[in-house]
């Protein structure tokens, strides 16, 4: 083979690649998107964490200085004031704050005598990673305040300052990682069984022509699609129940809230996932495309953008809005609220309502597009 023939062949392949938009997307767009996504999502830094303050010192100057120092660090922002102990659980359940700083009476004077004083840091430990990181930041700031006060008092008659921290982890005092991972694993299983398997199965039947033959039968298109996805709904529901039981019996995960509320939340999430699976299968022609679309459009967002592993508060504001469009985000939030925090179903109106709306919208749109795509011309 001469050099001219070889380079002519290379040029032909080059032109063929440039004409294939799907190949160019796989080569350039997806790697760039993944690098940007991972760069913003995978971060252990947590900034501007919302906190509340329960100040029993009645405006003690040292207490005000501690609160100002917390805000000045850009790690925290005080968004609420708590007036009594009963409100601490309330602000956590409403998702208003991630930590409450409890300042005792006589905070300033006691810091100079009686061996020092203690400030209590109460955090929501349903998200173990965020809780430990936030407590670490706050403890470091208190230690820095101690160092500043003792440096200012050095050489004088004033006694040294001693402000200690007492940490209280709510909803997960033992910091069991299973409390965080069980809801996320359920979300992944639902996406794999309900969404990915549904999309791949329907795409395979489109590819082989099986669905085309069914559309010319007396069965209506909606009946055909529903008949295909109902078994996956039942299988996913069984899998979800098994994982829930394992989490409760093996990992001692509590369920303080309503059992039927958890079941309703799971059912709506499964329906939304099935709707996504049918929607993907209606937009692609091959099972390979369905598998790729499911991995990129469902699996990765469930792992990265749902709060399963990486806290949503770490992410840029744009990505936080994207996270709110991921069904798994609301499912995980709802499961933690019902099972760990014991919130009543009435307080879960937002997660249940959004998942219900997503389920209706996605299933309706998916059925419409799929039936239209398979309708005989």
XYZ file of C-alpha atoms in Angstrom, residues 68-308:
241
model
C -19.656 37.325 64.592
C -16.579 35.123 64.267
C -18.662 32.228 62.956
C -20.164 34.432 60.259
C -16.893 36.174 59.394
C -15.302 32.849 58.480
C -17.659 32.496 55.461
C -18.257 28.917 56.567
C -21.508 29.808 58.299
C -24.382 32.267 58.073
C -26.800 32.829 60.920
C -30.303 32.586 59.476
C -32.449 32.078 62.586
C -32.634 32.678 66.314
C -33.973 29.919 68.543
C -35.632 30.937 71.811
C -36.095 27.559 73.525
C -34.915 23.948 73.278
C -38.141 22.744 71.680
C -37.484 24.874 68.601
C -34.189 23.117 67.819
C -35.883 19.980 66.545
C -38.389 22.128 64.643
C -35.776 24.097 62.652
C -33.948 20.869 61.791
C -37.139 19.159 60.622
C -38.052 22.118 58.429
C -34.572 22.007 56.887
C -33.915 25.628 57.844
C -30.461 25.041 59.354
C -27.711 22.432 59.556
C -26.382 23.422 62.998
C -27.617 25.190 66.141
C -25.161 26.974 68.448
C -26.392 26.892 72.073
C -24.742 29.543 74.282
C -25.274 29.023 78.055
C -26.163 31.729 80.630
C -23.210 33.681 81.994
C -21.131 32.731 78.964
C -18.583 35.554 79.188
C -17.969 35.582 82.964
C -17.836 31.780 83.174
C -15.207 31.688 80.430
C -12.825 33.400 82.873
C -13.648 31.355 85.944
C -14.934 27.995 87.198
C -12.553 26.278 84.814
C -14.189 27.753 81.718
C -17.525 27.395 79.946
C -19.019 25.182 77.255
C -20.835 26.087 74.052
C -23.001 23.327 72.631
C -22.938 22.556 68.898
C -26.048 20.683 67.789
C -26.087 19.366 64.224
C -28.286 17.339 61.893
C -26.402 14.045 61.564
C -28.788 12.469 59.055
C -26.068 13.522 56.593
C -22.953 12.186 58.327
C -20.412 13.798 56.008
C -21.861 17.275 56.318
C -22.360 16.952 60.087
C -18.756 15.970 60.804
C -17.382 18.639 58.463
C -19.544 21.402 59.952
C -18.636 20.420 63.516
C -14.953 20.423 62.552
C -15.220 23.956 61.180
C -17.090 25.236 64.235
C -14.685 23.585 66.702
C -11.721 25.152 64.926
C -13.346 28.603 65.093
C -13.998 28.225 68.854
C -10.365 27.173 69.366
C -9.233 30.208 67.364
C -11.409 32.462 69.540
C -9.796 30.986 72.656
C -6.333 31.684 71.251
C -7.201 35.294 70.428
C -8.706 35.998 73.846
C -5.830 34.393 75.730
C -3.267 36.272 73.618
C -5.018 39.561 74.408
C -5.130 38.727 78.140
C -1.497 37.551 78.317
C 0.633 39.519 80.749
C -2.378 41.034 82.519
C -4.151 40.236 85.716
C -7.054 38.736 83.819
C -7.345 34.983 83.947
C -7.100 32.886 80.806
C -10.176 32.088 78.737
C -11.484 28.568 78.305
C -14.381 27.992 75.894
C -14.992 24.324 75.224
C -17.371 22.647 72.815
C -19.980 20.000 73.524
C -21.193 18.232 70.378
C -24.664 16.758 70.016
C -25.521 14.772 66.886
C -29.264 14.636 66.293
C -31.057 11.794 64.424
C -27.844 9.756 64.161
C -25.865 10.051 67.400
C -23.649 7.067 66.569
C -22.845 8.508 63.116
C -23.797 5.283 61.340
C -23.085 5.630 57.643
C -25.905 3.166 56.876
C -28.423 5.866 57.795
C -27.111 7.912 54.889
C -26.377 5.146 52.397
C -29.559 3.043 52.634
C -31.814 5.766 51.080
C -29.193 6.389 48.384
C -28.849 2.687 47.583
C -32.631 2.411 47.259
C -32.573 5.326 44.803
C -29.858 3.596 42.755
C -31.713 0.260 42.721
C -34.895 1.973 41.578
C -33.060 3.739 38.771
C -31.368 0.506 37.651
C -34.421 -1.767 37.781
C -37.277 0.611 37.037
C -35.682 3.131 34.698
C -32.647 1.546 33.060
C -34.101 -1.931 32.549
C -37.379 -0.488 31.266
C -35.643 1.755 28.745
C -33.291 -0.995 27.519
C -36.088 -3.594 27.261
C -38.432 -1.331 25.305
C -35.596 -0.137 23.075
C -34.608 -3.740 22.350
C -38.161 -4.595 21.348
C -38.259 -1.515 19.131
C -34.975 -2.576 17.555
C -36.185 -6.125 16.866
C -39.559 -4.965 15.571
C -41.613 -6.726 18.262
C -43.363 -3.549 19.347
C -44.153 -2.642 15.741
C -46.053 -5.908 15.386
C -47.942 -5.284 18.630
C -49.063 -1.846 17.481
C -51.010 -3.356 14.581
C -52.779 -5.758 16.956
C -56.187 -4.963 18.564
C -54.353 -3.821 21.718
C -54.152 -0.070 22.233
C -50.696 1.521 22.444
C -51.218 2.664 26.028
C -52.224 -0.871 27.037
C -49.097 -2.323 25.415
C -46.703 0.047 27.173
C -48.411 -0.253 30.565
C -48.374 -4.040 30.242
C -44.630 -3.888 29.627
C -43.803 -1.646 32.599
C -46.150 -2.997 35.312
C -43.899 -6.053 35.983
C -40.914 -3.719 36.447
C -42.943 -1.619 38.885
C -43.757 -4.709 40.934
C -40.151 -6.004 40.818
C -38.805 -2.615 41.875
C -41.337 -2.366 44.704
C -40.262 -5.807 45.975
C -36.584 -4.829 45.762
C -37.277 -1.578 47.600
C -39.125 -3.412 50.374
C -36.264 -5.899 50.749
C -33.666 -3.119 51.043
C -35.830 -1.271 53.573
C -36.128 -4.429 55.671
C -32.377 -5.065 55.492
C -31.671 -1.484 56.539
C -34.010 -1.791 59.527
C -33.169 -5.344 60.648
C -29.463 -5.595 59.786
C -28.201 -2.001 60.086
C -30.641 -0.913 62.823
C -31.927 1.976 60.734
C -34.900 3.466 62.598
C -38.281 4.282 61.115
C -39.780 6.906 63.413
C -42.295 8.163 60.865
C -45.315 6.719 59.095
C -44.829 3.404 57.295
C -47.541 4.153 54.734
C -45.931 7.544 54.139
C -42.649 5.807 53.264
C -44.521 3.374 51.000
C -46.278 6.259 49.219
C -42.970 8.069 48.731
C -41.359 4.919 47.291
C -44.300 4.292 44.968
C -44.213 7.821 43.537
C -40.451 7.619 43.047
C -40.738 4.285 41.230
C -43.411 5.739 38.931
C -41.214 8.750 38.158
C -38.261 6.439 37.403
C -40.381 4.284 35.088
C -41.552 7.416 33.318
C -37.923 8.410 32.734
C -37.137 4.940 31.406
C -40.030 4.978 28.920
C -39.140 8.541 27.922
C -35.554 7.539 27.106
C -36.707 4.515 25.103
C -39.056 6.729 23.076
C -36.185 9.047 22.102
C -33.671 6.393 20.988
C -33.694 3.638 18.362
C -31.288 1.046 19.781
C -30.786 -0.626 23.145
C -27.149 0.536 23.155
C -28.325 4.137 22.928
C -30.868 3.463 25.665
C -28.170 2.050 27.940
C -25.852 5.009 27.305
C -28.664 7.494 27.833
C -29.708 5.795 31.067
C -26.175 5.802 32.458
C -25.545 9.452 31.627
C -29.037 10.772 32.214
C -30.137 8.719 35.220
C -27.362 6.810 36.984
C -24.766 9.604 37.215
C -27.236 12.295 38.371
C -28.580 9.904 41.019
C -25.061 9.327 42.379
C -23.690 12.853 42.025
C -26.608 15.295 42.132
C -29.031 13.861 44.677
C -27.186 14.474 47.943
C -26.504 10.734 48.192
